[in-house]
XYZ file of C-alpha atoms in Angstrom:
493
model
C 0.000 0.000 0.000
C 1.523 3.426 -0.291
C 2.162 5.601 1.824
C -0.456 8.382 2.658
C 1.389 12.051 2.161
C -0.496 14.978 5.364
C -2.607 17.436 4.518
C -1.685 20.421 2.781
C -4.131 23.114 2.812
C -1.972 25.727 1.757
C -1.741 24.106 -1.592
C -5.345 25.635 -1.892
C -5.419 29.182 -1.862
C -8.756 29.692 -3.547
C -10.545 28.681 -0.136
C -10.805 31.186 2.184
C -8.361 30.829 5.617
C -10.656 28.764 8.243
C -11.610 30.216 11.267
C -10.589 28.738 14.462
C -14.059 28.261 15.036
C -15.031 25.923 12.088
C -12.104 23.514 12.809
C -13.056 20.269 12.899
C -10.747 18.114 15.600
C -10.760 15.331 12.843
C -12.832 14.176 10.071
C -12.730 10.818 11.003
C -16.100 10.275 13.060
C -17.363 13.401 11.400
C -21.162 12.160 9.541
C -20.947 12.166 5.281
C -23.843 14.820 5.423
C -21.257 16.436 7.860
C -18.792 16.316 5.377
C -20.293 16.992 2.492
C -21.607 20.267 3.954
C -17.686 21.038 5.138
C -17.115 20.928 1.499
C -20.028 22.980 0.070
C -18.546 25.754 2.868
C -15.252 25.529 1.665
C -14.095 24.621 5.264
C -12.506 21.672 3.706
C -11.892 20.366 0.180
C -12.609 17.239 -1.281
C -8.646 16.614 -1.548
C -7.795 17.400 2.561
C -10.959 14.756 2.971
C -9.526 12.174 0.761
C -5.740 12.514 2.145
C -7.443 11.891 5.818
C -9.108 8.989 5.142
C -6.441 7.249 3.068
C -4.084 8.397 6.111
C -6.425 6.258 8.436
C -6.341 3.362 5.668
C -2.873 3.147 6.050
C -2.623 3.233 9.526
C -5.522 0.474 10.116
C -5.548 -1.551 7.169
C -2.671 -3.776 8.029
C -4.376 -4.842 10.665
C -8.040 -4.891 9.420
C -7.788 -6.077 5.780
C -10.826 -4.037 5.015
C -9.960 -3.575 1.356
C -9.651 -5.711 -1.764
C -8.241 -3.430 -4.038
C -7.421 0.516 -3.168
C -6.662 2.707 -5.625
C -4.805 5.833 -3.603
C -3.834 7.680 -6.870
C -7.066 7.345 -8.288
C -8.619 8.688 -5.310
C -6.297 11.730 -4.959
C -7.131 12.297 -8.977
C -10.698 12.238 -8.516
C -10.173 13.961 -5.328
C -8.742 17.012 -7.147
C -11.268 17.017 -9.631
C -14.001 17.528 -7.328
C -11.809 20.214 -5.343
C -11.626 22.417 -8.886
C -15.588 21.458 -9.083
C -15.811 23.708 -5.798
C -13.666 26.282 -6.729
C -15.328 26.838 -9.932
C -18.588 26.988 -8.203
C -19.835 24.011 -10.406
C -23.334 22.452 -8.402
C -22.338 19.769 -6.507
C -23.848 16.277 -6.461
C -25.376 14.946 -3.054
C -22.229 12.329 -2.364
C -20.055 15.034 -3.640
C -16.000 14.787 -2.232
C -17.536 11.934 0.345
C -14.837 8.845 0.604
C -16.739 5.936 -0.707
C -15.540 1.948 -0.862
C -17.450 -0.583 -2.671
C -17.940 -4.031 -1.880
C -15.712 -6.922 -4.245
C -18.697 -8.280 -6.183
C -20.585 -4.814 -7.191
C -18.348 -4.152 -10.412
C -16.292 -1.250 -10.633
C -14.551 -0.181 -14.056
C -11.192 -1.542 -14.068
C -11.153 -3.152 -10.934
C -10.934 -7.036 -10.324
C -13.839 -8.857 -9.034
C -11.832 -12.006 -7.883
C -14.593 -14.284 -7.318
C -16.127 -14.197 -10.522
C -12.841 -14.352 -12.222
C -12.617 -11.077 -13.378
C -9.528 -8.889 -13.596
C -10.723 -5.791 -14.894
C -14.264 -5.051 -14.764
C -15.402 -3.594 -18.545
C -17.928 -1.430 -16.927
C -19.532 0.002 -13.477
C -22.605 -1.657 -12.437
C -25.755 0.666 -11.728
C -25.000 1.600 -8.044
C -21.509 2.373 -8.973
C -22.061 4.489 -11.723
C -24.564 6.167 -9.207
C -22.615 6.986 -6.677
C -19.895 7.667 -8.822
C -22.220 10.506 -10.447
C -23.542 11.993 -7.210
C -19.709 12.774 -7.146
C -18.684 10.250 -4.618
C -14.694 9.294 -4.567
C -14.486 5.772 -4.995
C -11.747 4.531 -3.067
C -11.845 1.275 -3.854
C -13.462 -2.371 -3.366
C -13.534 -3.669 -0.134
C -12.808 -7.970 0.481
C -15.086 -10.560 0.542
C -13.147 -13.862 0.358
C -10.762 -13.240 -2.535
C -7.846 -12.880 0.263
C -4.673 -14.829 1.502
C -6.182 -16.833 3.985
C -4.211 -14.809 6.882
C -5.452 -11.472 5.789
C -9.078 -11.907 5.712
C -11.018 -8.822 7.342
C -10.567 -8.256 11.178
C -13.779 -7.251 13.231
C -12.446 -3.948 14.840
C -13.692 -4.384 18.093
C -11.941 -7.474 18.044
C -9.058 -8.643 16.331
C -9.217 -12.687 16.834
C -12.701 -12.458 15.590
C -14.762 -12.167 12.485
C -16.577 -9.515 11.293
C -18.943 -11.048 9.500
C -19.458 -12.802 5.568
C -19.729 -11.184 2.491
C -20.268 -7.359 2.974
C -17.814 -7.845 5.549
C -14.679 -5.623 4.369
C -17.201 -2.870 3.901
C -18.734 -3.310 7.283
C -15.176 -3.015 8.683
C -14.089 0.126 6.717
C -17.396 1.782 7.808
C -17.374 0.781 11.311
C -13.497 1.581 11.734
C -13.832 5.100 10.044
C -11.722 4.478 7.199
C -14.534 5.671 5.319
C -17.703 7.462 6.223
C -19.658 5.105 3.612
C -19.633 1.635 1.932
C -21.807 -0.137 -0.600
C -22.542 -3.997 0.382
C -24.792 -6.566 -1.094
C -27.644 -8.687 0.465
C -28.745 -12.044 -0.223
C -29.098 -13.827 3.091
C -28.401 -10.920 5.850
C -24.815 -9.774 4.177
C -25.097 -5.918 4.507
C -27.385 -6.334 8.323
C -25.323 -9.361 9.390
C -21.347 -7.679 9.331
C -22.434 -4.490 10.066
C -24.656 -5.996 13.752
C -21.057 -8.008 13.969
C -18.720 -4.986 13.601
C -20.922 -1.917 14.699
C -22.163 -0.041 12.004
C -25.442 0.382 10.109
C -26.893 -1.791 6.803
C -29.801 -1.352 4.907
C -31.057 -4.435 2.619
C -33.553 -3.173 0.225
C -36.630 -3.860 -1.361
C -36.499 -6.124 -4.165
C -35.480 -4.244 -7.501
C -35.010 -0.498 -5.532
C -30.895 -0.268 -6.430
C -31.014 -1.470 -10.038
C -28.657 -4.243 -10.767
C -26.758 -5.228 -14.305
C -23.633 -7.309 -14.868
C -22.749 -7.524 -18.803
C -20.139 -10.072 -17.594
C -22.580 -12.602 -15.907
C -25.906 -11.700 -16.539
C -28.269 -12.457 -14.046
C -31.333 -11.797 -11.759
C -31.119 -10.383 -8.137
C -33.968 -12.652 -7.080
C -33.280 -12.487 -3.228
C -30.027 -10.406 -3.296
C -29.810 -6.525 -3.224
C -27.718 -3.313 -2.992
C -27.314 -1.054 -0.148
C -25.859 1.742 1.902
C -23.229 0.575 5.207
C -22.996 3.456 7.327
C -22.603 4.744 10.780
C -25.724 6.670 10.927
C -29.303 6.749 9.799
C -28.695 10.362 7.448
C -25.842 8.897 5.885
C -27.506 5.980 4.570
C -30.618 8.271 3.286
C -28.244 10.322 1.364
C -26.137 7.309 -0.092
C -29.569 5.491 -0.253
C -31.018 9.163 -2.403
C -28.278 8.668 -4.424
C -28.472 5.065 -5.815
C -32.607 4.359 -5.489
C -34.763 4.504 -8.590
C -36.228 2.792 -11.784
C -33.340 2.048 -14.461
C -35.061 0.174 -17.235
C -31.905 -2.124 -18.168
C -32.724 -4.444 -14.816
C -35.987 -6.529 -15.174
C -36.746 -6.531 -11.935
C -36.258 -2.971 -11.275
C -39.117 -0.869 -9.269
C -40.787 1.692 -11.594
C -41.865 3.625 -8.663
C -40.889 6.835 -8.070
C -38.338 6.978 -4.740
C -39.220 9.220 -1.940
C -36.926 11.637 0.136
C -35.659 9.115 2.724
C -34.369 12.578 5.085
C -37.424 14.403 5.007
C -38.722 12.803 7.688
C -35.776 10.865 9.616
C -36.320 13.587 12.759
C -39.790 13.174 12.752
C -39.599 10.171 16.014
C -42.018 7.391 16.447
C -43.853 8.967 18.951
C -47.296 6.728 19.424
C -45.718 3.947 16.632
C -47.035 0.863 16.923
C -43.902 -1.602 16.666
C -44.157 -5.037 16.537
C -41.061 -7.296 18.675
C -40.190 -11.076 17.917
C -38.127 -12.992 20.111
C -37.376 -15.370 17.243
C -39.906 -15.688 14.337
C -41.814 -18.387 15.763
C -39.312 -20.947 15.352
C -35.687 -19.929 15.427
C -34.768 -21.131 18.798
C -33.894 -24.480 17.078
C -30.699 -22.679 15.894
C -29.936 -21.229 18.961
C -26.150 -20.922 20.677
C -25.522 -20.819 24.487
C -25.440 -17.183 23.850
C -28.115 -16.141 21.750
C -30.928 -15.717 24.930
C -28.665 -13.539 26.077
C -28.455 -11.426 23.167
C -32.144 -11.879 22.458
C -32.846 -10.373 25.669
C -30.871 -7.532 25.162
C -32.194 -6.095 21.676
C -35.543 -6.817 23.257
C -34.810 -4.640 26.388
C -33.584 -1.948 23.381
C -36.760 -2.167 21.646
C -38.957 -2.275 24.518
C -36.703 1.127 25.492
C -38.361 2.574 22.341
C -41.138 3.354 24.793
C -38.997 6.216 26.316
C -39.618 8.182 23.019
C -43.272 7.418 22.722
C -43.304 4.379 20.980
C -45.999 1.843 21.476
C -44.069 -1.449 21.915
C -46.142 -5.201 21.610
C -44.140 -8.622 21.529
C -46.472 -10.959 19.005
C -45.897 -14.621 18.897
C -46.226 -15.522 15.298
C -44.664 -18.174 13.291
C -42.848 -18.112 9.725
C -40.571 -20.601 10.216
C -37.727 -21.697 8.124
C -36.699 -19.978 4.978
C -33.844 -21.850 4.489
C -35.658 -24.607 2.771
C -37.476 -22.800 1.287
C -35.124 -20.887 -0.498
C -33.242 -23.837 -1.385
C -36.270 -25.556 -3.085
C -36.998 -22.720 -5.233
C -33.416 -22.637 -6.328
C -34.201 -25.945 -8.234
C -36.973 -24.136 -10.429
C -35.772 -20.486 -10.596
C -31.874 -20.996 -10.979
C -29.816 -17.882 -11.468
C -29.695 -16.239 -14.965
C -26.003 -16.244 -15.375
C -24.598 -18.426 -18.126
C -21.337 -19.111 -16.034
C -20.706 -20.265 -12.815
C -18.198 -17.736 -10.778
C -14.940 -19.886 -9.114
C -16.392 -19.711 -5.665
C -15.832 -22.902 -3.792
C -16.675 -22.272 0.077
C -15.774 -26.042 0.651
C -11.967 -25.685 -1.168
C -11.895 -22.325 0.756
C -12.452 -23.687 3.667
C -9.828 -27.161 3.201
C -7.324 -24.113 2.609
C -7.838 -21.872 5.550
C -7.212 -25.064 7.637
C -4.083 -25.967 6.381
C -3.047 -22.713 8.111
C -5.411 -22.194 10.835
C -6.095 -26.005 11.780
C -9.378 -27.414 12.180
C -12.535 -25.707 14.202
C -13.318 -27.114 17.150
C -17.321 -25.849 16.978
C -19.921 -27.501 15.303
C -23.191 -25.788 13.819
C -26.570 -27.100 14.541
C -28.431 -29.541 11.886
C -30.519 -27.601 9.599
C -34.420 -28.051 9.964
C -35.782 -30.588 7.314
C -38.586 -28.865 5.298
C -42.131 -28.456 6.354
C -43.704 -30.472 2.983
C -44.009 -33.602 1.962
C -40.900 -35.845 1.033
C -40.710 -36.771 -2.584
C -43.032 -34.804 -3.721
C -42.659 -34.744 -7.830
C -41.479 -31.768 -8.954
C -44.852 -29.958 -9.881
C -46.217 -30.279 -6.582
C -43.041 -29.783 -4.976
C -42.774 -26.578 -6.566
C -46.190 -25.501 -5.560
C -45.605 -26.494 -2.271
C -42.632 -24.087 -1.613
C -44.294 -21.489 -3.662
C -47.090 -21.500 -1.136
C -44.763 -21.393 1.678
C -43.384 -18.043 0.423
C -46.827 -16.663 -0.021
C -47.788 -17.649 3.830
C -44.700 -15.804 5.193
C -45.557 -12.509 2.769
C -49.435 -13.336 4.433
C -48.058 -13.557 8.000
C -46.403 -10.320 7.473
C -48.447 -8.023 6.105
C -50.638 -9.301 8.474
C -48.415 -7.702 11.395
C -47.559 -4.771 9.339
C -51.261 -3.934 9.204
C -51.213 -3.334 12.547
C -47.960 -2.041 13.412
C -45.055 -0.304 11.350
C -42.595 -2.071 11.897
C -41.271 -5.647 12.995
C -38.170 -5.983 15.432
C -36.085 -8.985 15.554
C -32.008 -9.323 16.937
C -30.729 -8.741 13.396
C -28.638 -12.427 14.612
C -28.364 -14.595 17.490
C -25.163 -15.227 17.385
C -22.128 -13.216 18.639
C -18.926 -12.833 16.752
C -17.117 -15.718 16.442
C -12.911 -16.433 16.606
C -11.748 -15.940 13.327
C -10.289 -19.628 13.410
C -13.466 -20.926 14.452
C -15.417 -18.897 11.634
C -13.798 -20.301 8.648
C -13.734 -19.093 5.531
C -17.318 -18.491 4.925
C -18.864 -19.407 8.222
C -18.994 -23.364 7.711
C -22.881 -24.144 8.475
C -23.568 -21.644 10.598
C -24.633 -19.561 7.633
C -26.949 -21.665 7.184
C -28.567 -21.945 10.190
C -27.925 -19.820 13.241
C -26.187 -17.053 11.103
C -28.683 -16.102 8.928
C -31.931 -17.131 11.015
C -33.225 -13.950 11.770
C -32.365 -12.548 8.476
C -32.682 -14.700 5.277
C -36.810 -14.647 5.078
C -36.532 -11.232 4.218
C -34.297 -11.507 1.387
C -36.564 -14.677 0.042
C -39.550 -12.328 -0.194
C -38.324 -9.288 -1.227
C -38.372 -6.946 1.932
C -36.175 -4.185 3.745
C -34.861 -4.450 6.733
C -31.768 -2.622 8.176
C -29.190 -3.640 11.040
C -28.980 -0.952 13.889
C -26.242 -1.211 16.730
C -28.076 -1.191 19.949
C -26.047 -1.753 22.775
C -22.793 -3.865 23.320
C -22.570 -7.516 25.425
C -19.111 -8.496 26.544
C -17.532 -5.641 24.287
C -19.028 -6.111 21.153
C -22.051 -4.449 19.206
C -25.020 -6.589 18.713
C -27.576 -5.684 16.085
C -31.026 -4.953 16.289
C -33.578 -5.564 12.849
C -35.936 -3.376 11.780
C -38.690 -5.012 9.018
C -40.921 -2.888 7.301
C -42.818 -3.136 4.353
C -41.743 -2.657 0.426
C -40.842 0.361 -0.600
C -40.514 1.845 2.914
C -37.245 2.712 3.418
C -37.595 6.144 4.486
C -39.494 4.590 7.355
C -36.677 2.183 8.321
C -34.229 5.417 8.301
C -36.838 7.096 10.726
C -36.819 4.304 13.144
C -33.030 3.578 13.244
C -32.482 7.379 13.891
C -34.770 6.814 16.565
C -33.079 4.006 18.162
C -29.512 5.487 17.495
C -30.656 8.662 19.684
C -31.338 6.429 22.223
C -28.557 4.164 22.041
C -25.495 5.855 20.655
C -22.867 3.452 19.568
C -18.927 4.206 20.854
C -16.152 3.630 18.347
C -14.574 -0.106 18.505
C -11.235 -0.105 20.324
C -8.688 -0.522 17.498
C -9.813 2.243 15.363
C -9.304 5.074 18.135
């Protein structure tokens, strides 16, 4: 990595000399909606913002891994760019001068997307080129599992555990403050489930909201999506602004128009109805010896939502399983793509125990499937369908009454990294993704909230509302991060 040179803000003379007074002690924690409106000032430019965060990337990073690939002269080009956008009094895009990474697998024009076999993407995919227009500075894409098996991302608040699969290296820069925002993908919990593991915020959204393409393997999102990591709910309404909206080259892309998701993040949940589940009915099956606790605790945080007039009822309800679920209808709506990408969690996994020797935990057996056994493939097919369409029916049902549905985003804390794996061995399967994975099978948002912290490390509370409701999911986690404010993990201070 190279080395990051200081700040130098006599090399811009057009800005005007900053006033004791609108010194910032440090950028690092500062909000992007902070920051952005730093740079609309003139307090700061977009290049003293870049050379601060890649300062902190090269100061952390070689003991976090956050990043896949970083690209520190393309940052300080783009970086200048947007500084001579300022001084030319050009209008400025909502993300504009904001430090930006970008998760592994969401392509980015000339970077490598290892596990897909790609060295140089051809072209940005939709949420890139969004965020790339809203003036963003992309500083890179942040690691997945494309790593030497010793440098795979580090939780920050603890650096012998995980942080978390797939959006992980996002979750890390984000939560760390080597950038104020990341963009991670969702297709079983993988924006909600790193950031509850590593502090920070992630928003899944509905089905088809961020607009997805990939000329190099075509393909359907059918239960993954794009979305905004961040530590706070503005900052993923304004990343959220930037990338939302119809784009007629995905076929599953919403046509409806987006709203303003910060209009009415300050508004509270004052007489709300909220909905809390201990565990979806059924969940407890895939329980660990700590996950009561940590149940207990996000429910104490929700129940807390009282203090700021919310009106707060546990319901007992039962989904049950998505796992099979999802795995059926995998048989009869396979992915579009025409090639297979080289990911092999099972080689992956042979490899990082050559080095880190064999885990000594074992995951509980997943649930068997609530239909029939050999069932021919008609009625098989029917049967799962129906499935979905109870859990959609079970929800709405609660969402008629209440705004929202609160979960533990997991029940699991953080595990050793040498006990995790290489992509979570069967725990993603079952405890993992328990609390998470229904939502992603029927097309809903939900977004991860830090909520408190048990034996020194965040835990993650799930907020469910219905499509196209983002803007309330951004009102209720502002809510909840009011009440709960989240310190910054220990190795990033």
């Amino acid at each position: 990595m190279a080395t990051c040179a200081g700040i130098g803000a006599a090399a811009f003379t057009a800005y005007p000399a900053r006033a004791v007074s609108d010194a910032e002690p440090s950028l690092t924690w500062q909000p992007a909606w902070r920051i952005r409106e730093l740079i609309a000032r003139r307090i700061v430019t977009p290049t003293e913002v870049t050379e601060h965060f890649l300062e902190r990337i090269a100061k952390l990073e070689p003991k976090l891994h956050a990043f896949d690939t970083l690209d520190v002269e393309g940052a300080r080009e783009q970086a200048r760019a947007a500084t001579r956008a300022v001084e030319s009094g050009a209008t400025l895009g909502p993300l504009h001068g904001i430090p930006i990474a970008i998760m592994d697998t969401v392509a980015v024009k000339g970077f490598r997307i290892a596990l897909l076999g790609i060295s140089a993407s051809r072209y940005d995919e939709i949420a890139t080129e969004r965020v790339r227009a809203a003036g963003a500075i992309i500083f890179g894409t942040t690691a997945t599992y494309a790593w030497p098996v010793r440098e795979g991302p580090r939780n920050p608040w603890d650096l012998n555990r995980d942080p978390g699969n797939s959006s992980r290296g996002s979750a890390v820069a984000v939560a760390a403050g080597m950038v104020p925002l990341a963009i991670g993908q969702d297709a079983a919990g993988s924006t909600r489930l790193p950031a509850a593991w590593s502090g920070c915020m992630g928003l899944a959204t509905t089905r088809g909201l961020v607009p997805h393409i990939s000329y190099e393997f075509p393909s359907l999102k059918t239960t993954g999506n794009t979305g905004p990591m961040a530590r706070n709910a503005r900052d993923c309404a304004m990343m959220l602004q930037a990338m939302a909206g119809r784009d007629g080259r995905d076929m599953l892309s919403t046509q409806s128009d987006v709203p303003d998701y910060s209009a009415h993040i300050e508004d509270g949940i004052a007489n709300m109805p909220i909905a809390w589940t201990d565990d979806f009915g059924w969940s407890q099956a895939y329980w660990q010896p700590e996950s009561a606790q940590i149940v207990e605790l996000v429910r104490n945080a929700a129940f807390g939502l009282t203090q700021a007039g919310a009106k707060v009822e546990q319901i007992r309800d039962t989904w049950g399983d998505p796992r099979p679920v999802t795995v059926a209808l995998g048989k009869f709506l396979p992915p579009s793509s025409r090639t297979q990408p080289p990911f092999d969690p099972e080689a992956g996994q042979r490899k990082f125990e050559e080095v880190w020797g064999k885990p000594q935990t074992r995951a509980p057996a997943s649930l068997a499937a609530d239909w029939p056994a050999n069932l021919d493939p008609i009625d098989e097919y029917r049967a799962v369908a129906e499935r979905r369409a109870r859990m959609i029916d079970s929800l709405e049902r609660v969402l008629g009454t209440h705004k929202v549905l609160i979960s533990a985003t997991t029940v699991m804390e953080p595990r050793p990294f040498n006990e995790w794996g290489y992509f979570g061995r069967e725990f993603i399967f079952t405890s993992y993704t328990a609390h998470t994975s229904m939502m992603n099978l029927i097309g809903y948002p939900a977004i991860s909230v830090p909520c408190g912290l048990r034996n020194g490390l965040p835990v993650g509370m799930q907020i469910i509302a219905r499509q196209g409701q983002e803007d309330l999911l951004l009102r209720v986690a502002e809510a909840v991060q009011k009440l709960y404010p989240t310190p910054h993990p220990p190795s990033a201070i």
